[in-house]
Each structure stands twice: as structure tokens, then as C-alpha cells.
XYZ file of C-alpha atoms in Angstrom:
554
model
C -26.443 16.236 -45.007
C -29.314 14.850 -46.960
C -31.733 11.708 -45.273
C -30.531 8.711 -46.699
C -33.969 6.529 -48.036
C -34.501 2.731 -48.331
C -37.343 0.524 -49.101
C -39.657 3.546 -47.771
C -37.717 4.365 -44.454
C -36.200 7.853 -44.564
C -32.738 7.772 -42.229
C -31.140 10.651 -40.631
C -27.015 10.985 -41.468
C -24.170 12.728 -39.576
C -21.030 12.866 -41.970
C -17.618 13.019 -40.415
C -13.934 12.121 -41.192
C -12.410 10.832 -37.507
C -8.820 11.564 -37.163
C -8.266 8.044 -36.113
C -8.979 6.639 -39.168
C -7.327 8.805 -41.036
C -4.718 6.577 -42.099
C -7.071 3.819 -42.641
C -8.805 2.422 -45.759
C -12.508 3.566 -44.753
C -11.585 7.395 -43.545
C -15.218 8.207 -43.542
C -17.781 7.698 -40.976
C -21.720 8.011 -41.788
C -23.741 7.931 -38.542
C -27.700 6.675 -39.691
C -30.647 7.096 -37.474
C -33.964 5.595 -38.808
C -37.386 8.183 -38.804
C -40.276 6.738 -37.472
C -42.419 6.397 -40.401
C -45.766 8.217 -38.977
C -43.898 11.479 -37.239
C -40.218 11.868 -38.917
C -38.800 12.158 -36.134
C -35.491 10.462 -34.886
C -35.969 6.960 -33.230
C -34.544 6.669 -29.942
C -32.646 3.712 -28.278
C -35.459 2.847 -25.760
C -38.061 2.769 -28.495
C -35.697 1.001 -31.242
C -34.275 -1.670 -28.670
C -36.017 -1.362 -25.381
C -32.196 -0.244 -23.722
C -32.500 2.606 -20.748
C -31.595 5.200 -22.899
C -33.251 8.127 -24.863
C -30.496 8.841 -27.584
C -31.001 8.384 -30.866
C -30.256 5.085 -32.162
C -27.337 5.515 -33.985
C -25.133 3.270 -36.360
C -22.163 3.950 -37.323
C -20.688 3.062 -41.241
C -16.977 3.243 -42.412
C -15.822 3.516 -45.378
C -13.777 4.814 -48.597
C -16.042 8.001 -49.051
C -19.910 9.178 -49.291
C -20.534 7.085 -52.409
C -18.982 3.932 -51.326
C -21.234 4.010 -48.377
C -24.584 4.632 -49.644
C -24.186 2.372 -53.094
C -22.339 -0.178 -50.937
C -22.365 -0.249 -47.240
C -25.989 1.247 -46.218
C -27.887 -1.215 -48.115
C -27.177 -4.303 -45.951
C -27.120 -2.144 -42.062
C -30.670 -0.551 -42.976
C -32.165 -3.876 -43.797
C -31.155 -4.613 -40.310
C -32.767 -1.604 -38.612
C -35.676 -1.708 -40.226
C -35.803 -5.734 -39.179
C -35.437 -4.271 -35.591
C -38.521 -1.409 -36.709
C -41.001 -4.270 -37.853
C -40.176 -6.289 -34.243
C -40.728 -3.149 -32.055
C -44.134 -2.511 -34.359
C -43.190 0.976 -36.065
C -44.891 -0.780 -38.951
C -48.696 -1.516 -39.220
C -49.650 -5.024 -40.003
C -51.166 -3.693 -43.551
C -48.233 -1.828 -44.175
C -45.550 -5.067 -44.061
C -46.701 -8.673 -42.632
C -43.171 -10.429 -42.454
C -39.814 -8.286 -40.942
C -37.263 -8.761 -43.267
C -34.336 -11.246 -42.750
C -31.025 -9.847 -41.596
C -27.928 -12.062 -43.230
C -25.408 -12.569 -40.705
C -22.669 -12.657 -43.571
C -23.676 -9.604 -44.610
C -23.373 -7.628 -40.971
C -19.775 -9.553 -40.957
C -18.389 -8.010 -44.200
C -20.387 -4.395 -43.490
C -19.089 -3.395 -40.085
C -15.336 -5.667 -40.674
C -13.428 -2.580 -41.025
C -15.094 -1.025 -38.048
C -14.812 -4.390 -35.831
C -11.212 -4.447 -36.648
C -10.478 -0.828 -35.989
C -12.172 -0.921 -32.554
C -10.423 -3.900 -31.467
C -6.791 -2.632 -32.893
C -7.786 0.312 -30.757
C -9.379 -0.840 -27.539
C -7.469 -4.544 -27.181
C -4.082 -3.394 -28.652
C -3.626 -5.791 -31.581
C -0.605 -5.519 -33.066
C -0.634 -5.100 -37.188
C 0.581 -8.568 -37.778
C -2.353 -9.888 -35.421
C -4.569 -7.929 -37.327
C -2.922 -9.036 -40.908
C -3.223 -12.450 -39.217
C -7.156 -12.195 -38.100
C -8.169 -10.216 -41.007
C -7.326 -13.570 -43.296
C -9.133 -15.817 -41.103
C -12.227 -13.577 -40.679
C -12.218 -13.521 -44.654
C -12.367 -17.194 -44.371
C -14.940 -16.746 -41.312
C -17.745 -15.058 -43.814
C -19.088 -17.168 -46.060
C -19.912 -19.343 -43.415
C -22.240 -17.257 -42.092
C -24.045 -16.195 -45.703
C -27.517 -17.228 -45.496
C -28.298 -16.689 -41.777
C -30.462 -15.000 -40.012
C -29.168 -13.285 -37.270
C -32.393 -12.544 -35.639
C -33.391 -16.025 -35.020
C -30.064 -17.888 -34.466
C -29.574 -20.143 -31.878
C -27.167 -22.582 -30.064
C -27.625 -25.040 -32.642
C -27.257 -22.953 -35.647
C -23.910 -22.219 -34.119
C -23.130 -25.402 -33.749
C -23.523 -26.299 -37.134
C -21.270 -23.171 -38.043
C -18.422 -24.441 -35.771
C -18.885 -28.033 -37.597
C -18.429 -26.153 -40.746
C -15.778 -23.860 -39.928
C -13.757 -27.142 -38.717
C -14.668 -29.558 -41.661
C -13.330 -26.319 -43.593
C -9.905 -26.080 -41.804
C -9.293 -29.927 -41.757
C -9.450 -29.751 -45.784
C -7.280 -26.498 -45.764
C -4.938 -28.774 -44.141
C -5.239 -32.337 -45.586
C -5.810 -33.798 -41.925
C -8.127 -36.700 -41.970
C -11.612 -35.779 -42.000
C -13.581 -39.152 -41.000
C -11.805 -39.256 -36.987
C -14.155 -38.152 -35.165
C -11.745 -37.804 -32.051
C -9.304 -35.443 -33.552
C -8.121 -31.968 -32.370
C -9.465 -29.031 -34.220
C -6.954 -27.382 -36.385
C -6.155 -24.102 -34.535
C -7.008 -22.235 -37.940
C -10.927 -23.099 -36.837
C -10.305 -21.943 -33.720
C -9.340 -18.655 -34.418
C -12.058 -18.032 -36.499
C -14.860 -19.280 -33.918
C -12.967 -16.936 -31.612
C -13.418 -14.186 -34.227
C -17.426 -14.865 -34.670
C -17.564 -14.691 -30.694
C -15.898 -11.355 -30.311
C -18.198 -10.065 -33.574
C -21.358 -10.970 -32.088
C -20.259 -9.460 -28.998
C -18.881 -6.034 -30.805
C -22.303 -5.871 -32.810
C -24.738 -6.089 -29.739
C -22.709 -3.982 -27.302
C -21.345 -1.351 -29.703
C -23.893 -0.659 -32.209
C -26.902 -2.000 -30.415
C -27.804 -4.972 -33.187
C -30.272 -6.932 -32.327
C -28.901 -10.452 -32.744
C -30.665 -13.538 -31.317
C -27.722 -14.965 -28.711
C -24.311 -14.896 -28.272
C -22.270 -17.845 -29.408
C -21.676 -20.700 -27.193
C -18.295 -21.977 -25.491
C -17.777 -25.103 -27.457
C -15.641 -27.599 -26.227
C -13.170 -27.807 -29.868
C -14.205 -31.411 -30.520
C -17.047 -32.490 -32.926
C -20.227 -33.383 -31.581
C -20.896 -36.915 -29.867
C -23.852 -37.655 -32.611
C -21.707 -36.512 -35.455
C -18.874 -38.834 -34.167
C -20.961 -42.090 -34.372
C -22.713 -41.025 -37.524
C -19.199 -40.539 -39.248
C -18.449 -44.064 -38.165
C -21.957 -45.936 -39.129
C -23.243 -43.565 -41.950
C -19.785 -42.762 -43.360
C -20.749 -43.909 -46.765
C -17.133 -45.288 -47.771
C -18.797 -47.991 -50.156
C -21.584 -47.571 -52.550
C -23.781 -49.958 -53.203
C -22.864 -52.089 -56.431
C -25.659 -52.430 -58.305
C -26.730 -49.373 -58.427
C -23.658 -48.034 -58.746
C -23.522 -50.470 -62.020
C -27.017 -49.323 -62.985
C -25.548 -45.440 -63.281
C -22.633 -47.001 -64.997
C -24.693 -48.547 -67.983
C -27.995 -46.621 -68.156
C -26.789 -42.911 -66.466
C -26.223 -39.556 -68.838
C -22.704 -39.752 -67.922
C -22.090 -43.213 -67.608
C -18.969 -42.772 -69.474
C -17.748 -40.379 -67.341
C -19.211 -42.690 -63.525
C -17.433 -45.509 -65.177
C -13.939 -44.125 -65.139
C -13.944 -42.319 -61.833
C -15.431 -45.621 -60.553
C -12.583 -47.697 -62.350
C -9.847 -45.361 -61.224
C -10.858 -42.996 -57.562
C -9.620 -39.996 -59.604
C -10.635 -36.845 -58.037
C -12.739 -34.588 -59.934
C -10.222 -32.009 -60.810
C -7.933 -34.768 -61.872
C -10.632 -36.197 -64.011
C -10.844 -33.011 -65.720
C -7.322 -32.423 -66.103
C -6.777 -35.259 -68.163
C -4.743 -34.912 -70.920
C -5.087 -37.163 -74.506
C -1.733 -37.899 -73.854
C -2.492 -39.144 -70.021
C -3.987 -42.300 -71.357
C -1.707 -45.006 -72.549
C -1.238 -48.351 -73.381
C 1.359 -51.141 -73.673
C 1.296 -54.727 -74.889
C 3.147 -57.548 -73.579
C 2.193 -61.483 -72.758
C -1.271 -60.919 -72.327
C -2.286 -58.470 -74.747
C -3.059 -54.625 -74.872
C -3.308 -52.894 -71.295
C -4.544 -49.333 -70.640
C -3.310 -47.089 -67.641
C -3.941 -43.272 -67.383
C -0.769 -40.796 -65.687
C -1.813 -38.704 -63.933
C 0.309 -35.476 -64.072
C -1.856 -31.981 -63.063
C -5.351 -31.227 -62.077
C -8.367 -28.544 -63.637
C -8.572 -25.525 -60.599
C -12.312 -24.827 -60.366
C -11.722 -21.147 -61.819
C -11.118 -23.807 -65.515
C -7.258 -23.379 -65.727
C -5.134 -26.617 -66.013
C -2.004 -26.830 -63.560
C 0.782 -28.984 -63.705
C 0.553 -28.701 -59.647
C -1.481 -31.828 -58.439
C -3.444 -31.384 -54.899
C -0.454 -33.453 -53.328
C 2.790 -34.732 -53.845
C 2.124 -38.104 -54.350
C -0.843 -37.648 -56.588
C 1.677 -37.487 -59.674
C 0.844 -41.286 -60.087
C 0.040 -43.839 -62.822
C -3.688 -45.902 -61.962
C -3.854 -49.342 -64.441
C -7.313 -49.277 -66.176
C -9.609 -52.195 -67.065
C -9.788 -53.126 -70.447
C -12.937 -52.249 -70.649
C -12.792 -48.908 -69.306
C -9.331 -48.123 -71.181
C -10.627 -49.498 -74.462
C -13.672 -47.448 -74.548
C -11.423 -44.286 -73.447
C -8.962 -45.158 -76.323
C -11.550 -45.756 -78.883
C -13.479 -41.634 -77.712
C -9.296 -40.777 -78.310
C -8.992 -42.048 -81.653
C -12.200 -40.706 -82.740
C -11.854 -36.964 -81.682
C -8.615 -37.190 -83.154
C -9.678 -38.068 -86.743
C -12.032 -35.002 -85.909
C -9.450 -32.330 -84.702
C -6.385 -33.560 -85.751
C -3.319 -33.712 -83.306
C -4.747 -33.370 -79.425
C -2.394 -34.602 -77.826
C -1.941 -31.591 -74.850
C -5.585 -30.433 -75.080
C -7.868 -31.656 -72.061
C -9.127 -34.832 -72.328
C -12.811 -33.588 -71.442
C -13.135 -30.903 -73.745
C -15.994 -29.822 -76.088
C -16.463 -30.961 -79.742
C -18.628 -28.127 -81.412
C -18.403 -29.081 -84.796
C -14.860 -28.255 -86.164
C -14.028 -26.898 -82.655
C -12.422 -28.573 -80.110
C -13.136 -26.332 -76.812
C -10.455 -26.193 -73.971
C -10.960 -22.523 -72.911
C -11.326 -21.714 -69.274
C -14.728 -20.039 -69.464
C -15.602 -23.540 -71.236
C -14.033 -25.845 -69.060
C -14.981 -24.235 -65.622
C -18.261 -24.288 -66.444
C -17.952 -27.958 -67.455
C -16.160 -28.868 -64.093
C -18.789 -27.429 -62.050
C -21.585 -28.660 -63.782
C -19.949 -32.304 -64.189
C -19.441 -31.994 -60.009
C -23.139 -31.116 -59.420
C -24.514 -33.358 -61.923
C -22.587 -36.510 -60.538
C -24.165 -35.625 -56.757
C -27.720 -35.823 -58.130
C -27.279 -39.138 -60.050
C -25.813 -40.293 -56.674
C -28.525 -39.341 -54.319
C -31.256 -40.682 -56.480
C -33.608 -43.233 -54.488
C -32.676 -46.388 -55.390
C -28.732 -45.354 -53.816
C -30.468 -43.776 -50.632
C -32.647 -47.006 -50.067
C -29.639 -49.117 -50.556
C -27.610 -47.448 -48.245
C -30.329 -46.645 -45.850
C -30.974 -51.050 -45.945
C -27.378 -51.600 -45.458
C -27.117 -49.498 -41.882
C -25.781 -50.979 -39.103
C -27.507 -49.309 -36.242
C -30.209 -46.937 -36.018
C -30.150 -44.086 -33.412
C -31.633 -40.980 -35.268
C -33.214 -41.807 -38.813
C -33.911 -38.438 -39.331
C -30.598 -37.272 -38.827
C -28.640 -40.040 -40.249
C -30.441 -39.948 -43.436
C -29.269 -36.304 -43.819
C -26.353 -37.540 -43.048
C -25.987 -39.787 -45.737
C -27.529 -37.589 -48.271
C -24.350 -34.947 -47.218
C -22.048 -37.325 -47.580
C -23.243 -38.330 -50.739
C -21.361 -36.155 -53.247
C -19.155 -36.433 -56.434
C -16.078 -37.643 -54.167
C -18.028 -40.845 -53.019
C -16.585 -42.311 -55.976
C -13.446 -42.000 -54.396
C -14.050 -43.285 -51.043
C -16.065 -46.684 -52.558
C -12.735 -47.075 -55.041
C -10.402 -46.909 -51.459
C -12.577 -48.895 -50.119
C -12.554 -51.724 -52.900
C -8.935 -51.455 -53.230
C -8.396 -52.537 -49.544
C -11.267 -55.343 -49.701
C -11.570 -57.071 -52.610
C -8.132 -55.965 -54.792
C -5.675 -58.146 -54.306
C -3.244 -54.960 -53.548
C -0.287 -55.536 -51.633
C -0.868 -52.619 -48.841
C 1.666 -50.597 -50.057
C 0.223 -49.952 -53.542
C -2.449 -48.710 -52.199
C -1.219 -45.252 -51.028
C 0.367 -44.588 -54.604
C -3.358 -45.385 -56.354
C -4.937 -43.165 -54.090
C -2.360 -40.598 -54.441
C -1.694 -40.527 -50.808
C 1.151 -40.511 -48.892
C 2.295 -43.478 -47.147
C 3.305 -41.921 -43.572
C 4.744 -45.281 -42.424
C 7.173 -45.774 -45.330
C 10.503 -43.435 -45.943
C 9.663 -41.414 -49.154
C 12.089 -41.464 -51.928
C 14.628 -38.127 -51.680
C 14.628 -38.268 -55.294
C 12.078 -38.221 -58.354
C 11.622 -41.160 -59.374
C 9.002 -43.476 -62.124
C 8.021 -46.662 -62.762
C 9.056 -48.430 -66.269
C 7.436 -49.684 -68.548
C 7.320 -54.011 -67.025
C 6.272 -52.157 -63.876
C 3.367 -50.494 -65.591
C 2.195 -53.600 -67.036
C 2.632 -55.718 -64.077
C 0.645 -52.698 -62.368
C -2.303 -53.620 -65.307
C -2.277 -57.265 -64.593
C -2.792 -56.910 -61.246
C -6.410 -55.339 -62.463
C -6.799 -57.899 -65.143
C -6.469 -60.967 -62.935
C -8.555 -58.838 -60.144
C -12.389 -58.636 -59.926
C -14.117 -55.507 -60.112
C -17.611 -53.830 -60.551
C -16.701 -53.370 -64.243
C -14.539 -56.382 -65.138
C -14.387 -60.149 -64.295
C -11.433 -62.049 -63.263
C -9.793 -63.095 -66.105
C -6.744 -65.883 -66.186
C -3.347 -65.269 -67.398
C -2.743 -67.649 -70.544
C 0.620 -68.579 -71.137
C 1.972 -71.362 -74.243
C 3.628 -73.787 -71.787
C 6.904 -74.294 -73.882
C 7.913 -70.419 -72.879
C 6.480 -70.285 -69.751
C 8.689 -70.428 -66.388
C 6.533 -68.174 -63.927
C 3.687 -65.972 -64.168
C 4.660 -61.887 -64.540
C 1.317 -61.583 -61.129
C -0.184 -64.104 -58.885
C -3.162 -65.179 -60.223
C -5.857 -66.896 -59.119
C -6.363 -68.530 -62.665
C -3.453 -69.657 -65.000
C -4.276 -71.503 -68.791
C -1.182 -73.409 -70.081
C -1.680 -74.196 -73.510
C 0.704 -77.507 -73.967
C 2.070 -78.778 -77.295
C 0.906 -81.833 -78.463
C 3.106 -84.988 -77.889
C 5.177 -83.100 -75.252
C 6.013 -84.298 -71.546
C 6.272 -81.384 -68.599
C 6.615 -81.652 -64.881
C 4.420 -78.833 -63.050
C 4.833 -78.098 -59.927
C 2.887 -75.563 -58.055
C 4.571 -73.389 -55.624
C 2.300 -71.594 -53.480
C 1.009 -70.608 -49.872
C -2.553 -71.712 -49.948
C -3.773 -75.301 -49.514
C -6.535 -74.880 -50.943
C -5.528 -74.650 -54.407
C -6.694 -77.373 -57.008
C -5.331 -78.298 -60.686
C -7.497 -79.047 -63.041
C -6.691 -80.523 -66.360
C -8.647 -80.630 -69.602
C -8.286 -81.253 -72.891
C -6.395 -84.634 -74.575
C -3.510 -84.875 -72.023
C -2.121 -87.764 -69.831
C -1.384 -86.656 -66.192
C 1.370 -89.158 -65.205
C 2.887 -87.285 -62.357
C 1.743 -84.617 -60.064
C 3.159 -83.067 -57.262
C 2.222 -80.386 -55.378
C 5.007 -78.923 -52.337
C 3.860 -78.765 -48.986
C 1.890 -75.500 -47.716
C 4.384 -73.650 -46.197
C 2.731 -70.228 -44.034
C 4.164 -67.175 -45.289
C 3.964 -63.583 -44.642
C 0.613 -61.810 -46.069
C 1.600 -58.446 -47.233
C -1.275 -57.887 -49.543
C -5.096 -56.899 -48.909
C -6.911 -60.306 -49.150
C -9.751 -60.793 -51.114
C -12.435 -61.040 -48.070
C -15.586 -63.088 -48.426
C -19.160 -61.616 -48.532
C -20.228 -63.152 -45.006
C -17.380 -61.234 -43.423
C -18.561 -58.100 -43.826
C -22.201 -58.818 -44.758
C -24.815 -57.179 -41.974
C -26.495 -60.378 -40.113
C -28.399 -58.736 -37.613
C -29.670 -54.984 -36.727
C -30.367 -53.050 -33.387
C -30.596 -50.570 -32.057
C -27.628 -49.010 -30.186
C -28.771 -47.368 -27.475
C -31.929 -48.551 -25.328
């Protein structure tokens, strides 16, 4: 059979069809031996690798046939040889300076066939094992795109565990910020996987690779476990946050996943018809349902990421009105658009929902919301705001990680539980969460229409980065209670009219203040009685304010 030639370096093949892999997807078997580039001749082991052995350094390829191989398969395993040529000098310094990189993701999906068939063969897994293992080595890969296996180390490794782990806690919804948590056994398998690869390249095919993997312990590392605690980035800092809100490209677009904690496929799957509105005592309140989510391929499914994220989250009127008002006028531009995305395109007469269109918006929208985020007046901000300091170098790149397009998200949790107003169970349902310490429904269920708008008030009387506390006004001569507690409440009184108010409430600190052309006669206010606090309270800046910093460790 004809040399096989790449990037200048002539290889010698041996074609053959083993009978044990007859059966299998990649029947054929090239064996490649590189020519030394001054003599031709076939490169031995000892002069390749420096191993106790004068046979020619063979490595074997699998696959479908010839022409799979060499368009598909050689490419990748001779950049890797002739990696190993430049480090044992076949190559004078004139002729190539650098050796070329070998990508570890690359080895993993060239010899996967061949790893699997060697270990079906010589440690007896059974098919389902290998149906099993083959999907988490698929997952395995891109993991490893972009290294270089001659120059990885423990740490590099260590960073791939952390990834392959962050990766499996997602796949699984488990809560990523505990630090103390067991790794999923999905991230085990797969670590397992890389360990027995790295092994099977050195030992079988004589790959140069820089060290095996180490035995990790399955728990994340003791720096990343305090940095997740101090640098965890669950609030952004307001003013700059309210800076991208006003002044930003997409402050439209900040303002609403800052008003609401929507994820960004939920954002995107927004429907004209998921915005709505009703109007009762207090006038006209927004609230958006959310029913599906945009998949990052552009398609629109009526499938949320969870159960409980088929929820309805009560908008500021600020935000709402300005979402209502974009409504109307795309409308009077496209007619009817109802079920079309709420985020598509206007190009001209064209109202663009397509999934070519919209996938490309979604993942441009996603990477243009991280870079607003990690300009460096955020970065500063959180940087000032740090509690401790054990690794600036580290925890910076911490916090520039963790600053991504799901921030939002975390700061709007984060709100909801400190400065809301909330009772603790709402909470859950806003987030689209589920509430592990309550008994969920066995039925569907939805809330109706006084429930919405109760839901809105709670927002209206609430402060907020985008909206200010406002009071619920009532005309006193309907008025018997108010529809939220409020911190706030404006009785308009009719002239020449007599009224006894009492205030019923848990908090002695409350005052009443009177204005206008009115007599006070009488005013009584009933004792404090304690009472059970099921709500979030509203907590006060020098509760969580930083006083003092040091450092935590000596």
C-alpha cells in the first residue's frame, strides 16, 4: 500500500481487515509508521520514544474503510507523531522551530473505537457497559478540546475534573454553589474513563502524553470551596447594574431579566401573548406567564427546564409598560402576533421568528449580556465589596467566571429574599423552583385573576432597582382593608364625614400621619401583639453592609 503524506512527513501503512472487528463499525485497521525525513527509512520505537525496543513505531487506526481513515482519522494521529518527531529532534531547527500541539480531544475521538474495542476485549465489558460508557465518554470529549496533551499536568487535570463535575451537577439540577456535596456518579464515570484512556494511549500505542491523571478525592477543591462562598457573585452591584439598565445597548432587554430572574431561554421564548395585564383598585398591572423556553438550536418548546418553571412573575409598571407599549407598536407593524416570539426581528414588513434567526439571536443576546457584565466598573465593584482576600489572582478569575448572562438571575434570588417583602413561600414559584419542603399539588393547577393582581401589588408596594415604593390609595368611604400589606396607605376622606381608624398591625413602630383639612378627634391604635413572620423582611443596609476586611488566613 501507498505511504500516506502529511505536512511533509511521508508514513509507511500496513492495511488489514482483523477478524475481530469484523462485526464492528470500523472493520479496517491502517497500521502508520513515520520515515525519518533525511533517510526514508522506518522509525523505530527506541528512536521515536526512547522505549527498549527496535520495532518500528507503529500506530494503529480503525475505521469504516481506506477513505474514512486517511480524509478523517490520520489527520489528527500524525499531528501527534510528528509532535513526538520534533521532541526527539528528527527535525532541524531551520526546518520547524515550534513542535506542533497535540489536542487531547482529538486523540479521544480518533482512537474511541479502538479504546473501546480493546477494553470490551481484554476487561470483558459487557455491551450494555459499553452502550453505558460509550455515552459518557461522548460527554467526556469536549472537555478535553483545546489541550495539549504533551504538556498536561496535575493541575490541568484538575481543572478537567472541576469541569466534568460542574457539567454533571447541571445535567442533574443538583445545587451547584455547595461546595461540600458528593459528585454525581455520572462525573465519576467519566474521570474513570479519561484515566483508563490515558493509560490505553501510553501503554498500547506508545503516545507520548505528559502524565497520567491523578487519584482525586471526588470532592471539589478546598480553594474552590471558599471562593464559591466569598466570590459567589449572588448580588450585583446596583448602580452599575442601573447604569447598564439606562445607558447599555440592550438596556431594554437587562431591564426585564433584572425585573423578573427569567432565564435566558425563557426570555427568548416569550410569547406576545405571555405579557398581560389587569386593572383593579390601583390601576393597570403587568405580569408576564411564563409557559415554554427557546432550545439553543432556535426552536420554541412548550417544555420549560423544570416543572415548576410554568409560572406567572408580576412586572413593575415600569418595566411592563415599556414591554406593552414595544407590543402595541410591532403589532400596528405586523398585524396579529400574538403566538410569534416576543424577541423576534422586524426587517421591514417582516417579522422574523425562524430558527436559523432566532438561534443566532439567543446566542448572541447570551454572549453579549456577559461582556456588558464584566465591564470594569462591575469588576471594581465587586472586587471593593469582597469580604476576605486569600488569592486576588485567583478570586478575580473567579469572579470574572462567574460573571455570565445568568447573574441576572442569582442578584434577582437574591433581592427577592432580602429586600422583597415575599412571604418565603413565593419565592420558589418566582424562581421557578421547586419548593422541596412543601407537598406539591397532585393536580394542575393556576392562579386567578385577584391572585395575579395581588401577586402585582406585592411589586408595586415593594422597592426595587427599577421602581420606588409606591402607596396603595384607597377613597375611604369603600375602603375596609387593603388587597397587600403595605408599608404606605393614602385614604382620601370625604369632606364633612366622621370615621374611626384603627390600625391593626404587628409592628410598633408604625406612625399615622394626617394631612390635609381634617379634625383628628379620636385615635386609637391596638396593642402590638408578636406574631409569626412568615415573609422575607426587608433587612437594613448595616446588616449586611461590609464594616471591616482581613485577611483570612495569616
Amino acid at each position: 500500500m501507498e505511504d500516506f503524506e502529511h505536512n511533509g512527513v511521508y508514513f509507511k501503512t500496513n492495511l488489514s481487515y482483523p477478524s475481530s472487528y469484523k462485526a464492528s463499525d470500523t472493520p479496517c485497521r491502517i497500521r502508520i509508521t513515520p520515515r525519518d525525513p533525511k533517510t526514508g527509512k522506518a522509525i523505530t520505537k527506541r528512536q521515536l520514544r526512547g522505549s527498549d525496543s527496535d520495532k518500528p513505531a507503529e500506530t494503529a487506526i480503525f475505521g469504516r474503510d481506506i477513505e474514512d481513515i486517511r480524509k478523517n482519522l490520520f489527520p489528527p494521529v500524525a499531528d501527534g507523531i510528528i509532535a513526538q518527531m520534533h521532541l526527539a529532534g528528527f527535525f532541524d531547527s531551520g526546518q520547524a522551530s515550534t513542535a506542533p500541539a497535540v489536542d487531547l480531544g482529538e486523540l479521544a475521538r480518533t482512537y474511541r473505537d479502538a479504546f473501546f474495542a480493546f477494553s470490551q476485549r481484554e476487561r470483558n465489558w459487557a455491551p450494555l457497559t459499553v452502550k453505558d460508557y460509550g455515552y459518557q465518554f461522548d460527554k467526556l470529549i469536549p472537555h478535553l478540546d483545546g489541550i495539549n496533551a504533551l504538556t498536561i499536568n496535575d493541575e490541568i487535570y484538575t481543572a478537567v475534573f472541576e469541569s466534568i463535575c460542574d457539567a454533571a451537577r447541571k445535567a442533574t439540577k443538583v445545587k451547584q454553589d455547595d461546595p461540600y456535596q458528593e459528585v454525581p456518579s455520572a462525573a465519576q464515570k467519566r474521570y474513570g474513563l479519561l484515566k483508563q484512556l490515558i493509560s490505553y494511549l501510553i501503554e498500547e500505542d506508545d503516545i507520548q502524553i505528559g502524565c497520567l491523571p491523578p487519584d482525586l478525592d471526588g470532592k471539589t477543591s478546598h480553594l474552590s470551596s471558599i471562593m464559591s462562598q466569598v466570590d459567589g457573585v449572588r448580588s450585583l452591584p446596583p448602580d452599575e447594574l442601573l447604569a447598564l439598565c439606562k445607558n447599555s445597548p440592550l438596556a431594554d432587554v437587562i431591564s426585564i431579566l433584572t425585573d423578573t430572574g427569567l432565564r435566558i431561554g425563557e426570555f427568548t421564548g416569550l410569547l406576545f401573548c405571555s405579557l398581560g395585564y389587569l386593572n383593579g383598585s390601583q390601576g393597570r398591572m403587568y405580569y408576564l406567564r411564563v409557559s415554554g423556553q427557546l432550545l439553543p438550536d432556535g426552536k420554541r418548546t412548550e417544555m420549560p427546564k423544570t416543572l415548576p418553571s410554568y409560572r406567572i412573575i408580576p412586572l413593575c409598571p415600569e418595566v411592563g409598560e415599556a414591554m406593552y407599549q414595544r407590543a402595541m407598536t410591532l403589532s400596528a407593524l405586523h398585524g396579529d402576533l400574538s403566538l410569534q416570539l416576543l424577541c423576534g426581528q422586524s426587517e421591514g414588513d417582516t417579522f422574523l421568528t425562524d430558527p436559523a434567526t432566532m438561534r443566532i439571536y439567543r446566542d448572541h443576546l447570551s454572549n453579549a449580556i456577559t461582556d456588558l457584565l464584566r465591564n470594569e466598573g462591575m469588576l471594581q465593584s465587586l472586587y471593593a465589596t469582597r469580604q476576605y482576600v486569600f488569592n486576588i489572582k485567583q478570586q478575580n478569575e473567579h469572579v470574572y467566571r462567574r460573571l455570565t448572562g445568568h447573574s441576572e438571575r442569582r442578584n434577582f434570588c437574591t433581592f427577592l429574599y432580602c429586600h422583597s417583602g415575599f412571604d418565603a413561600p413565593e419565592i420558589p414559584k418566582l424562581m421557578g423552583h421547586a419548593d422541596k419542603t412543601r407537598k406539591q399539588p397532585s393536580t394542575s393547577y393556576g392562579a386567578t385573576p385577584s391572585e395575579i393582581y395581588r401577586m402585582c401589588l406585592r411589586r408595586y408596594v415593594s422597592q426595587s432597582l427599577l421602581h420606588s415604593a409606591q402607596p396603595l390609595r384607597y377613597q375611604a368611604d369603600n375602603f375596609k382593608r387593603s388587597e397587600v400589606p403595605s408599608c404606605a396607605l393614602e385614604l382620601t376622606l370625604p369632606p364633612h364625614s366622621s370615621y374611626d381608624l384603627i390600625v391593626d398591625d404587628m409592628d410598633p413602630e408604625n406612625e399615622l400621619r394626617f394631612s390635609g383639612t381634617l379634625t383628628a378627634q379620636t385615635v386609637r391604635q391596638d396593642d402590638f401583639t408578636p406574631g409569626p413572620y412568615p415573609y422575607a423582611l426587608l433587612a437594613d443596609p448595616d446588616m449586611y453592609m461590609v464594616r471591616r476586611k482581613s485577611k483570612l488566613f495569616s
